[in-house]
PDB file of C-alpha atoms in Angstrom:
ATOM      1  CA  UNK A  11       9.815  -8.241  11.514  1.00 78.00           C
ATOM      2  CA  UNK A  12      10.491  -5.986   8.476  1.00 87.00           C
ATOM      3  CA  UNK A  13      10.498  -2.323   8.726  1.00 94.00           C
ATOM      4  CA  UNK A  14      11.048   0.420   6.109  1.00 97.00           C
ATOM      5  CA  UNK A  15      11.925   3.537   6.780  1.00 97.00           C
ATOM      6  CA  UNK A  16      11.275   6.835   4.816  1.00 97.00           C
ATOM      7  CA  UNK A  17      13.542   9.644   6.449  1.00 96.00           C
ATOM      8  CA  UNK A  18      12.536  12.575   4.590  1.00 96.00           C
ATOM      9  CA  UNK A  19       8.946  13.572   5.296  1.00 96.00           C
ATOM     10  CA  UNK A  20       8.698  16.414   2.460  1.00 97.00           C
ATOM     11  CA  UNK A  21      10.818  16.966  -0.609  1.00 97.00           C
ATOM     12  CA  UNK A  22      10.494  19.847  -3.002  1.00 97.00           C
ATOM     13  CA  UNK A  23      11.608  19.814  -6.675  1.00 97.00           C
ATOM     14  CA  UNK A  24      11.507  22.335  -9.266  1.00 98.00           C
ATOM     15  CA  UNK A  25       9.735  21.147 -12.663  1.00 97.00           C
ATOM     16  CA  UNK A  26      11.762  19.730 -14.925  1.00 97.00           C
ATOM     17  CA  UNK A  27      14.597  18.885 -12.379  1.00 97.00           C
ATOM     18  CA  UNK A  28      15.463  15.845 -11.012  1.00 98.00           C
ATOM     19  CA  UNK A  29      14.739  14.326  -6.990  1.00 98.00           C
ATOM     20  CA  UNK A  30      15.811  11.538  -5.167  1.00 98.00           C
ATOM     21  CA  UNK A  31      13.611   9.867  -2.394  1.00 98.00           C
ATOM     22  CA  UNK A  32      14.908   7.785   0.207  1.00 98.00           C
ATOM     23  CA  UNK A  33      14.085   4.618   1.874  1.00 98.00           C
ATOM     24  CA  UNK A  34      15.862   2.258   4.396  1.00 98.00           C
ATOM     25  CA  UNK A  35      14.828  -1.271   5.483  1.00 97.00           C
ATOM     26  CA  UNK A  36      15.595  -3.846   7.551  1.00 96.00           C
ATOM     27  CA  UNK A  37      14.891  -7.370   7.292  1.00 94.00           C
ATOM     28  CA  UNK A  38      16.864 -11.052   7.714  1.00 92.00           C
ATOM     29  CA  UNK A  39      15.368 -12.189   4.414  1.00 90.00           C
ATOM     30  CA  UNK A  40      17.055 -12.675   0.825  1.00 89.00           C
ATOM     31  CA  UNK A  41      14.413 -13.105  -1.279  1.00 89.00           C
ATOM     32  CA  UNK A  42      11.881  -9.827  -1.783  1.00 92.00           C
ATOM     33  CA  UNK A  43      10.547  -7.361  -3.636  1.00 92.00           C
ATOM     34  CA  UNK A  44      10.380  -3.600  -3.007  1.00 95.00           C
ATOM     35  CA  UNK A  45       7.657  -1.076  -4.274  1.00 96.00           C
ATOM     36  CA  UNK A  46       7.180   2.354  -4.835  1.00 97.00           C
ATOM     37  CA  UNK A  47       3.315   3.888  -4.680  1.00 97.00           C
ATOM     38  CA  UNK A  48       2.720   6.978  -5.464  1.00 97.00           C
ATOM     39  CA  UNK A  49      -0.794   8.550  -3.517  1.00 95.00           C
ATOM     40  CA  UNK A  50      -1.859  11.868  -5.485  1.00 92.00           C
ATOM     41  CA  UNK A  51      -4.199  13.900  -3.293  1.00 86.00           C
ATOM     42  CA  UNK A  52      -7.420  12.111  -4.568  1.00 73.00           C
ATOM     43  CA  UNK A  53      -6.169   9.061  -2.378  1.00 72.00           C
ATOM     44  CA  UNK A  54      -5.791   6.274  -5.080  1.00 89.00           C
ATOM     45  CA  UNK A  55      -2.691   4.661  -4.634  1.00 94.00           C
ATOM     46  CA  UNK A  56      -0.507   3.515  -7.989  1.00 94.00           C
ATOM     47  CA  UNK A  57       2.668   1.483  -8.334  1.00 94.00           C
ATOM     48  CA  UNK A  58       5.375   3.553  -9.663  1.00 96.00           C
ATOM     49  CA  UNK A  59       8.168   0.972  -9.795  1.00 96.00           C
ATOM     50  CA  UNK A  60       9.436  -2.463  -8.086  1.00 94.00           C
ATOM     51  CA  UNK A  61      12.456  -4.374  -7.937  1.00 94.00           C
ATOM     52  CA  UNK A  62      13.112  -7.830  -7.121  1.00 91.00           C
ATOM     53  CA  UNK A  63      15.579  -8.715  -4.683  1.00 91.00           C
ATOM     54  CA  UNK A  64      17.549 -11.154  -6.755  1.00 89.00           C
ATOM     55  CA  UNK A  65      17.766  -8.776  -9.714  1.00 88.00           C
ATOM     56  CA  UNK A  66      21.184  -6.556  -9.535  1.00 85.00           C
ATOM     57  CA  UNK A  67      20.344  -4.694 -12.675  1.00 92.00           C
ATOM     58  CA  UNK A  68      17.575  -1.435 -10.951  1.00 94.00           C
ATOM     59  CA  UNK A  69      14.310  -0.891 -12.182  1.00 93.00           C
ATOM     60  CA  UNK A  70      13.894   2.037 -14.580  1.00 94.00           C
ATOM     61  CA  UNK A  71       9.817   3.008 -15.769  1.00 93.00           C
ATOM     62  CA  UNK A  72      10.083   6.219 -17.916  1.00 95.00           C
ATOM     63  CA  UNK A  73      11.699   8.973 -15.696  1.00 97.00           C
ATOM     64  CA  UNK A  74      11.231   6.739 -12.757  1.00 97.00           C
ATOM     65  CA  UNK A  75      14.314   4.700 -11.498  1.00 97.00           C
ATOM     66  CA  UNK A  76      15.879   3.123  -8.398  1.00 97.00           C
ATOM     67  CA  UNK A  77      18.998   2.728  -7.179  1.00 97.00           C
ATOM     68  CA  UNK A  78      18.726  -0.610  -5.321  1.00 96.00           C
ATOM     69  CA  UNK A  79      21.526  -1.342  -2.623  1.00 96.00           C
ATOM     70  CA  UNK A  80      21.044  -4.427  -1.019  1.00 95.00           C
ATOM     71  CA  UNK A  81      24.059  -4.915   1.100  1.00 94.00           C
ATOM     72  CA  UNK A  82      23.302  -1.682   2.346  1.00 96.00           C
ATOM     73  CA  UNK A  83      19.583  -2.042   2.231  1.00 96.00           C
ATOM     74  CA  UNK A  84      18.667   0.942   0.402  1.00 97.00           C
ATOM     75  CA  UNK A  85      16.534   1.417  -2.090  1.00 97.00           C
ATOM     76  CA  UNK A  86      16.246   5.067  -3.072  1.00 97.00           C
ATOM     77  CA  UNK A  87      13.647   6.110  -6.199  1.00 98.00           C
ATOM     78  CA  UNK A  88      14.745   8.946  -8.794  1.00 98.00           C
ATOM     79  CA  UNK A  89      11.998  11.198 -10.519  1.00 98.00           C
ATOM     80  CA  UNK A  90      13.842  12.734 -13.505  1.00 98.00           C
ATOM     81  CA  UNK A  91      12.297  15.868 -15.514  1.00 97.00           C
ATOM     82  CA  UNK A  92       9.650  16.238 -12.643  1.00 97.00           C
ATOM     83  CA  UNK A  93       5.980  17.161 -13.611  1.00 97.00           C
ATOM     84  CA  UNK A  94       3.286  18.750 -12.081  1.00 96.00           C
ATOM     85  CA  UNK A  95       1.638  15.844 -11.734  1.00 94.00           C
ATOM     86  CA  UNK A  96       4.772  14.335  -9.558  1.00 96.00           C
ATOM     87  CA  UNK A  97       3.378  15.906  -6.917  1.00 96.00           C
ATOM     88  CA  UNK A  98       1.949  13.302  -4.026  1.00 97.00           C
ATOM     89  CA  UNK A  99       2.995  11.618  -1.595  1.00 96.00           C
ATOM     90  CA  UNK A 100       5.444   8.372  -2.547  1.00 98.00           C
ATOM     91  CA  UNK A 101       5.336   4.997  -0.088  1.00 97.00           C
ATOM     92  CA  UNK A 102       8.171   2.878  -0.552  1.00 98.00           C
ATOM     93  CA  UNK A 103       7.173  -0.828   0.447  1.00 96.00           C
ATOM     94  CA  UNK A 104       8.421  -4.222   1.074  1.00 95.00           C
ATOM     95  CA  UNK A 105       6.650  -7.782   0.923  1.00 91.00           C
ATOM     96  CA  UNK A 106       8.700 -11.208   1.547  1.00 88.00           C
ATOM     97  CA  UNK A 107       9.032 -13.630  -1.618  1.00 84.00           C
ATOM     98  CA  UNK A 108       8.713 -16.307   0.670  1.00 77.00           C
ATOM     99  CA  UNK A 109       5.647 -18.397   0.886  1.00 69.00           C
ATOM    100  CA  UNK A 110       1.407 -17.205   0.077  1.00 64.00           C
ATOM    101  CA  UNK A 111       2.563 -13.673   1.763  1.00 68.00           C
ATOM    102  CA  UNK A 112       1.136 -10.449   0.072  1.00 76.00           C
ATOM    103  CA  UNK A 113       1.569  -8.523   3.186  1.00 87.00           C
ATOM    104  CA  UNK A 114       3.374  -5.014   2.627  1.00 91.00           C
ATOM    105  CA  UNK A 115       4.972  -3.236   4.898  1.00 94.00           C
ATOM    106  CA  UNK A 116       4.869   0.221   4.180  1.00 96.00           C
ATOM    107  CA  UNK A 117       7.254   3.264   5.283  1.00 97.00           C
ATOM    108  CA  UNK A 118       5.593   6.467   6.382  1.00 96.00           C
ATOM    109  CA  UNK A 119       5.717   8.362   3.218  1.00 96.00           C
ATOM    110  CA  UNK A 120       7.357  11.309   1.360  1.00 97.00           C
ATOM    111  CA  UNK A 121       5.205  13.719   0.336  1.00 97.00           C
ATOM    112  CA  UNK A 122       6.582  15.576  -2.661  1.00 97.00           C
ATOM    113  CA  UNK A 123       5.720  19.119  -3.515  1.00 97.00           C
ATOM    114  CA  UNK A 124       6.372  20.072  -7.323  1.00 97.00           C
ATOM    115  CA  UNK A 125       6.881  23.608  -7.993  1.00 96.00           C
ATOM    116  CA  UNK A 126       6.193  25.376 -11.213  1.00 94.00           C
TER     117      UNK A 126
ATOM    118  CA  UNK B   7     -11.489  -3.323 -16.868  1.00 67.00           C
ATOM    119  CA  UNK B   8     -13.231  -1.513 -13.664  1.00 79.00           C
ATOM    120  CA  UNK B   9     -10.420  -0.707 -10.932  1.00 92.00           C
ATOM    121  CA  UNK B  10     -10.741  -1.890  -7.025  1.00 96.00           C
ATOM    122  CA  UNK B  11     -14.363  -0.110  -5.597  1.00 96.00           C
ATOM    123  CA  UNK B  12     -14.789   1.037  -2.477  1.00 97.00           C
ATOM    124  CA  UNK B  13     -18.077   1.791  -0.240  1.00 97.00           C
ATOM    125  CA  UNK B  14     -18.977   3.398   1.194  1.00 97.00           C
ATOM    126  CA  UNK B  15     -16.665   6.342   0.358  1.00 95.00           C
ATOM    127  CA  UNK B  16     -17.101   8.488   3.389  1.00 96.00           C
ATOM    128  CA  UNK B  17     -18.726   7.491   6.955  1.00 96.00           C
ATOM    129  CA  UNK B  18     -19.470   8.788  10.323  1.00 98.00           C
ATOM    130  CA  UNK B  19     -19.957   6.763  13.571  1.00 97.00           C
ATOM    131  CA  UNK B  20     -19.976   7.213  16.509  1.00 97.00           C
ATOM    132  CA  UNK B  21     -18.077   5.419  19.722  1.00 97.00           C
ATOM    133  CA  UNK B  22     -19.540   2.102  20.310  1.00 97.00           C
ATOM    134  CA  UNK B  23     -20.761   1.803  17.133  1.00 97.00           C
ATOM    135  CA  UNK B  24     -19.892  -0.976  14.512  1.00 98.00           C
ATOM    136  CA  UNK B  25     -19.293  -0.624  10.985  1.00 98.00           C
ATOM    137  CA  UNK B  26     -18.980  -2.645   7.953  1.00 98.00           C
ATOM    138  CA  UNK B  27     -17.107  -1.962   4.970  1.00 98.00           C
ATOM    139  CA  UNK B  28     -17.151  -3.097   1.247  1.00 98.00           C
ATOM    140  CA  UNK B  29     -14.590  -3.546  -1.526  1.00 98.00           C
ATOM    141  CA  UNK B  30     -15.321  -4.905  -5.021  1.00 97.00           C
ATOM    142  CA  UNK B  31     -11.475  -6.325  -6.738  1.00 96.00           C
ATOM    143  CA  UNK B  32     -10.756  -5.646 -10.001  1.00 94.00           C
ATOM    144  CA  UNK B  33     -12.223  -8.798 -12.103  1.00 92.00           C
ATOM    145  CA  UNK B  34      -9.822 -11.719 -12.437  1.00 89.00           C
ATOM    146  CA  UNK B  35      -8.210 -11.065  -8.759  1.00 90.00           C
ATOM    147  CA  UNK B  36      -8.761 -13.315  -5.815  1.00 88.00           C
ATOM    148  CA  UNK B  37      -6.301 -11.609  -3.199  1.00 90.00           C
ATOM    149  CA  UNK B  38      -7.840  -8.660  -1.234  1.00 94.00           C
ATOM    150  CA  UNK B  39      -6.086  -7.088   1.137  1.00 95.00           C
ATOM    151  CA  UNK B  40      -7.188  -4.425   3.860  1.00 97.00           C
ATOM    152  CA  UNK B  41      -4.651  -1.493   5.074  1.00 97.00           C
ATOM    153  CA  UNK B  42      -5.627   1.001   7.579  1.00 97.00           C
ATOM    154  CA  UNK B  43      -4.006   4.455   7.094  1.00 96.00           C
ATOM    155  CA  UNK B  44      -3.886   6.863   9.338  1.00 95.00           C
ATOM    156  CA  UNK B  45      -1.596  10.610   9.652  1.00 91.00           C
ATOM    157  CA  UNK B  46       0.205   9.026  13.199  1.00 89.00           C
ATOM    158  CA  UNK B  47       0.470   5.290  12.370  1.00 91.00           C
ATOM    159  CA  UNK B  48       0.896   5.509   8.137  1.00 93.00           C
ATOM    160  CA  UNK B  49      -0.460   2.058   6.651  1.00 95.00           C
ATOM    161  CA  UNK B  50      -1.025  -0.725   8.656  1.00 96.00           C
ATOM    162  CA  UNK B  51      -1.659  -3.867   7.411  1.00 95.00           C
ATOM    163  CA  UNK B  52      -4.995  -5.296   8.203  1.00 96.00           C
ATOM    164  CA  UNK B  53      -5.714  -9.025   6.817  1.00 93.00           C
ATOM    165  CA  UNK B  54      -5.399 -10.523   3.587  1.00 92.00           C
ATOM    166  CA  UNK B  55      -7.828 -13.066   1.949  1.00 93.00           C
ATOM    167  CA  UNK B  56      -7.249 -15.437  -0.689  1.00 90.00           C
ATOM    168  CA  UNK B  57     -10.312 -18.089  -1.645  1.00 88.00           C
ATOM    169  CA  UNK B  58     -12.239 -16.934   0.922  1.00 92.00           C
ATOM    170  CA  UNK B  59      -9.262 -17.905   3.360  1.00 92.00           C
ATOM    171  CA  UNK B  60      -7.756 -15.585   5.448  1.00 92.00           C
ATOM    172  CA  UNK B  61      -4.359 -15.864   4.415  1.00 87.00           C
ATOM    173  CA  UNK B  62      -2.321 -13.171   6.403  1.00 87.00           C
ATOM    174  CA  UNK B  63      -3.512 -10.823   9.517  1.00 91.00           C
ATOM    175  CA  UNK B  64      -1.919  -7.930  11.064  1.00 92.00           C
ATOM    176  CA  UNK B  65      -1.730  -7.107  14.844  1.00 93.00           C
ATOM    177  CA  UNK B  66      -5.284  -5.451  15.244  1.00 96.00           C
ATOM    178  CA  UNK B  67      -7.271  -5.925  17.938  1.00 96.00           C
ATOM    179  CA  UNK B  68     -10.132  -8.382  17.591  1.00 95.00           C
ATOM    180  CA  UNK B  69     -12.528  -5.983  16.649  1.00 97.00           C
ATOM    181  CA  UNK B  70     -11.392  -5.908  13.564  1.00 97.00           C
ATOM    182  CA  UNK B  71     -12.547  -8.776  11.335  1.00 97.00           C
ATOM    183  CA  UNK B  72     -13.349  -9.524   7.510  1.00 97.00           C
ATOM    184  CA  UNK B  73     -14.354 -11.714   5.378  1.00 96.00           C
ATOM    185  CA  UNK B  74     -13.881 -12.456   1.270  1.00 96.00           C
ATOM    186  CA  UNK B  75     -16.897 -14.018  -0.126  1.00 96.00           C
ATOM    187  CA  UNK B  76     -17.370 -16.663  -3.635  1.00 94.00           C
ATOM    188  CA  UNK B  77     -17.100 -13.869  -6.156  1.00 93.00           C
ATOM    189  CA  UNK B  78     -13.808 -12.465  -4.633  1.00 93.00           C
ATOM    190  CA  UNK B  79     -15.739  -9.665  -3.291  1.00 97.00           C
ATOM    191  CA  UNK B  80     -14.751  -8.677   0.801  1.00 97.00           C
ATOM    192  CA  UNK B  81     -16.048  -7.100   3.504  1.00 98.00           C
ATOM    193  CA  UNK B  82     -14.400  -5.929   7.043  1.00 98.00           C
ATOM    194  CA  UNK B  83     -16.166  -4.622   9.951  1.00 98.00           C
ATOM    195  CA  UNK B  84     -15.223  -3.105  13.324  1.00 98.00           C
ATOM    196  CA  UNK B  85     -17.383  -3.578  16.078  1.00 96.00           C
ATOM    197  CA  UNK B  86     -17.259  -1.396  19.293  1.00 97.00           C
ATOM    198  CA  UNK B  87     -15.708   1.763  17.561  1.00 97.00           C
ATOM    199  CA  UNK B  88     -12.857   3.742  19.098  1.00 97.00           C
ATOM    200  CA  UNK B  89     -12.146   7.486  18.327  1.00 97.00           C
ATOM    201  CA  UNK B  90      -8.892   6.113  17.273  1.00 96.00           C
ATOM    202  CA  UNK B  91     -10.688   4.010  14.811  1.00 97.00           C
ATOM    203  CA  UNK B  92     -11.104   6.847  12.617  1.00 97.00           C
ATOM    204  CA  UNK B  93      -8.809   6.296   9.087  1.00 97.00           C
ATOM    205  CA  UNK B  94      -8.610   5.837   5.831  1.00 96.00           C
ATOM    206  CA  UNK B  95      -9.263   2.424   5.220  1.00 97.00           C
ATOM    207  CA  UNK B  96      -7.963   1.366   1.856  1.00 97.00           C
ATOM    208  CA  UNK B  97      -8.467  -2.017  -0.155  1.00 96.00           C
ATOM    209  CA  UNK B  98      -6.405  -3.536  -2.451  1.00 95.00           C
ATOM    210  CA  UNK B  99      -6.600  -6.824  -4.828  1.00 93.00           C
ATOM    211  CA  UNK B 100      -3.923  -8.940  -6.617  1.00 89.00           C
ATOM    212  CA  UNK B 101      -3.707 -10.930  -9.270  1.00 82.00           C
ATOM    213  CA  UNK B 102      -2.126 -13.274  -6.300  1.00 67.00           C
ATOM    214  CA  UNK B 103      -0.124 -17.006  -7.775  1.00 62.00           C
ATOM    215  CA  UNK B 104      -0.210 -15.063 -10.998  1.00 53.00           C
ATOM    216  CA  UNK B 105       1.333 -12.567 -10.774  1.00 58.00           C
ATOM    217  CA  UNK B 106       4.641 -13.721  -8.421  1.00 61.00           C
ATOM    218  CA  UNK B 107       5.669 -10.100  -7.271  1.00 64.00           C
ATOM    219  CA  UNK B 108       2.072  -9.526  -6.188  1.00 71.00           C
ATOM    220  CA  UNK B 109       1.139  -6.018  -7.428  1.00 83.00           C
ATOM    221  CA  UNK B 110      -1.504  -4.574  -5.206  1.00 90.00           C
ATOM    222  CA  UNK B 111      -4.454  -2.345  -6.912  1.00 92.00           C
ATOM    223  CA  UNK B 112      -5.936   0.085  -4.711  1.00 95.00           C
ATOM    224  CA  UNK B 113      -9.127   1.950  -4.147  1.00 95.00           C
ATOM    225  CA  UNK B 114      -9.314   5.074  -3.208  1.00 94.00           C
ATOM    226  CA  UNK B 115     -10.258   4.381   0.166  1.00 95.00           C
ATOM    227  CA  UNK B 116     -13.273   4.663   3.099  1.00 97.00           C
ATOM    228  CA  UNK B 117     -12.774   7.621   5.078  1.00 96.00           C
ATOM    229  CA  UNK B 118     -14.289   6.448   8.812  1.00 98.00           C
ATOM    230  CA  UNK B 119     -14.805   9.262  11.179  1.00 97.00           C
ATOM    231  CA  UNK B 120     -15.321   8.066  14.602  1.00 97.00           C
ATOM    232  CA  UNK B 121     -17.253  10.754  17.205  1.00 96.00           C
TER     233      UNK B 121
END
């Protein structure tokens, strides 16, 4: 089974700077795509970026980027010129490429704290 | 284009008790999924439906069930509630074969509080 692991509970960032969020996984697969989702406080969950497994080149969406490791199974999301409106908690995900499967696997989050 | 609607929004039960939940995808999408989240456990992975098919399940007990119906719309219920029962329960709908890396829409979630 996959697992994903998040290993920094809270992160604080000064607006306008930049922060780095981690996230580990583990699986046996080769094929898969990783997420980010970003849950403000009113719950709603959004994508904020997603790579595919067989893509080397990362995934960059406005200030968002990754830096996607996959020998080392890493996949790490950058917030650049942080806003305000950064400030939720961020899931990093996994779902298998393989077959009808649209299960995700979620780590335990990252809630990020934006200061003015 | 009206996003992935949740009801109810908020809910109390109490133990022993048995609930049903709905969620309305965003038009076009036939894949609904159901994740519980909770503070201790994060998301979990409920079941996925496709076609009216379950598709996928996570390990729940069996009081956990669902159901899609014609118009793509789903429903889960939990019978015999558990204080631990109480979560977030969020639903989320995909465009599914079209859309190969299976973006997931969410609501914003039915907050069950179990006494």
């Amino acid at each position: 089974a996959q697992t994903v692991t998040q290993s920094q509970p809270e992160m604080s960032v000064q607006e306008a700077e930049t922060v780095t969020l981690s996230c580990t996984y583990d699986t046996s697969e080769s094929d898969y795509y990783l997420f980010w989702y970003k849950q403000p406080p009113s719950r709603q969950m959004i994508l904020v970026i997603r790579q595919e497994a067989y893509k080397q080149q990362n995934a960059t969406e406005n200030r968002f980027s990754v830096n996607f490791q996959k020998a080392a199974k890493s996949f790490s999301l950058k917030i650049s010129d942080s806003q305000l409106g950064d400030a939720a908690m961020y899931f990093c995900a996994y779902r298998s490429a393989w077959g009808s499967n649209y299960k995700l696997t979620f780590g335990k989050g990252t809630l990020l704290t934006v200061n003015p | 284009k009206a996003g992935v609607t949740q009801t109810p929004r908020y809910l109390i039960k109490t133990r022993g008790q048995q609930v049903t939940l709905s969620c309305s995808p965003i038009s076009g999408h036939r894949s609904v999924s159901w994740y519980q989240q909770t503070p201790g456990q994060g998301l979990q992975f409920l079941f996925e439906y496709f076609s009216e098919t379950q598709r996928n399940k996570g390990n729940f007990p069996g009081r956990f069930s669902g159901r899609q119906f014609s118009n793509s719309r789903s429903e889960m219920n939990v019978s015999t509630l558990e204080l631990g029962d109480s979560a977030l329960y969020l639903c989320a709908s995909s465009l599914a074969g079209e859309d190969v890396a299976g973006e997931l829409f969410f609501g914003e979630g039915s907050r069950l509080t179990v006494l």
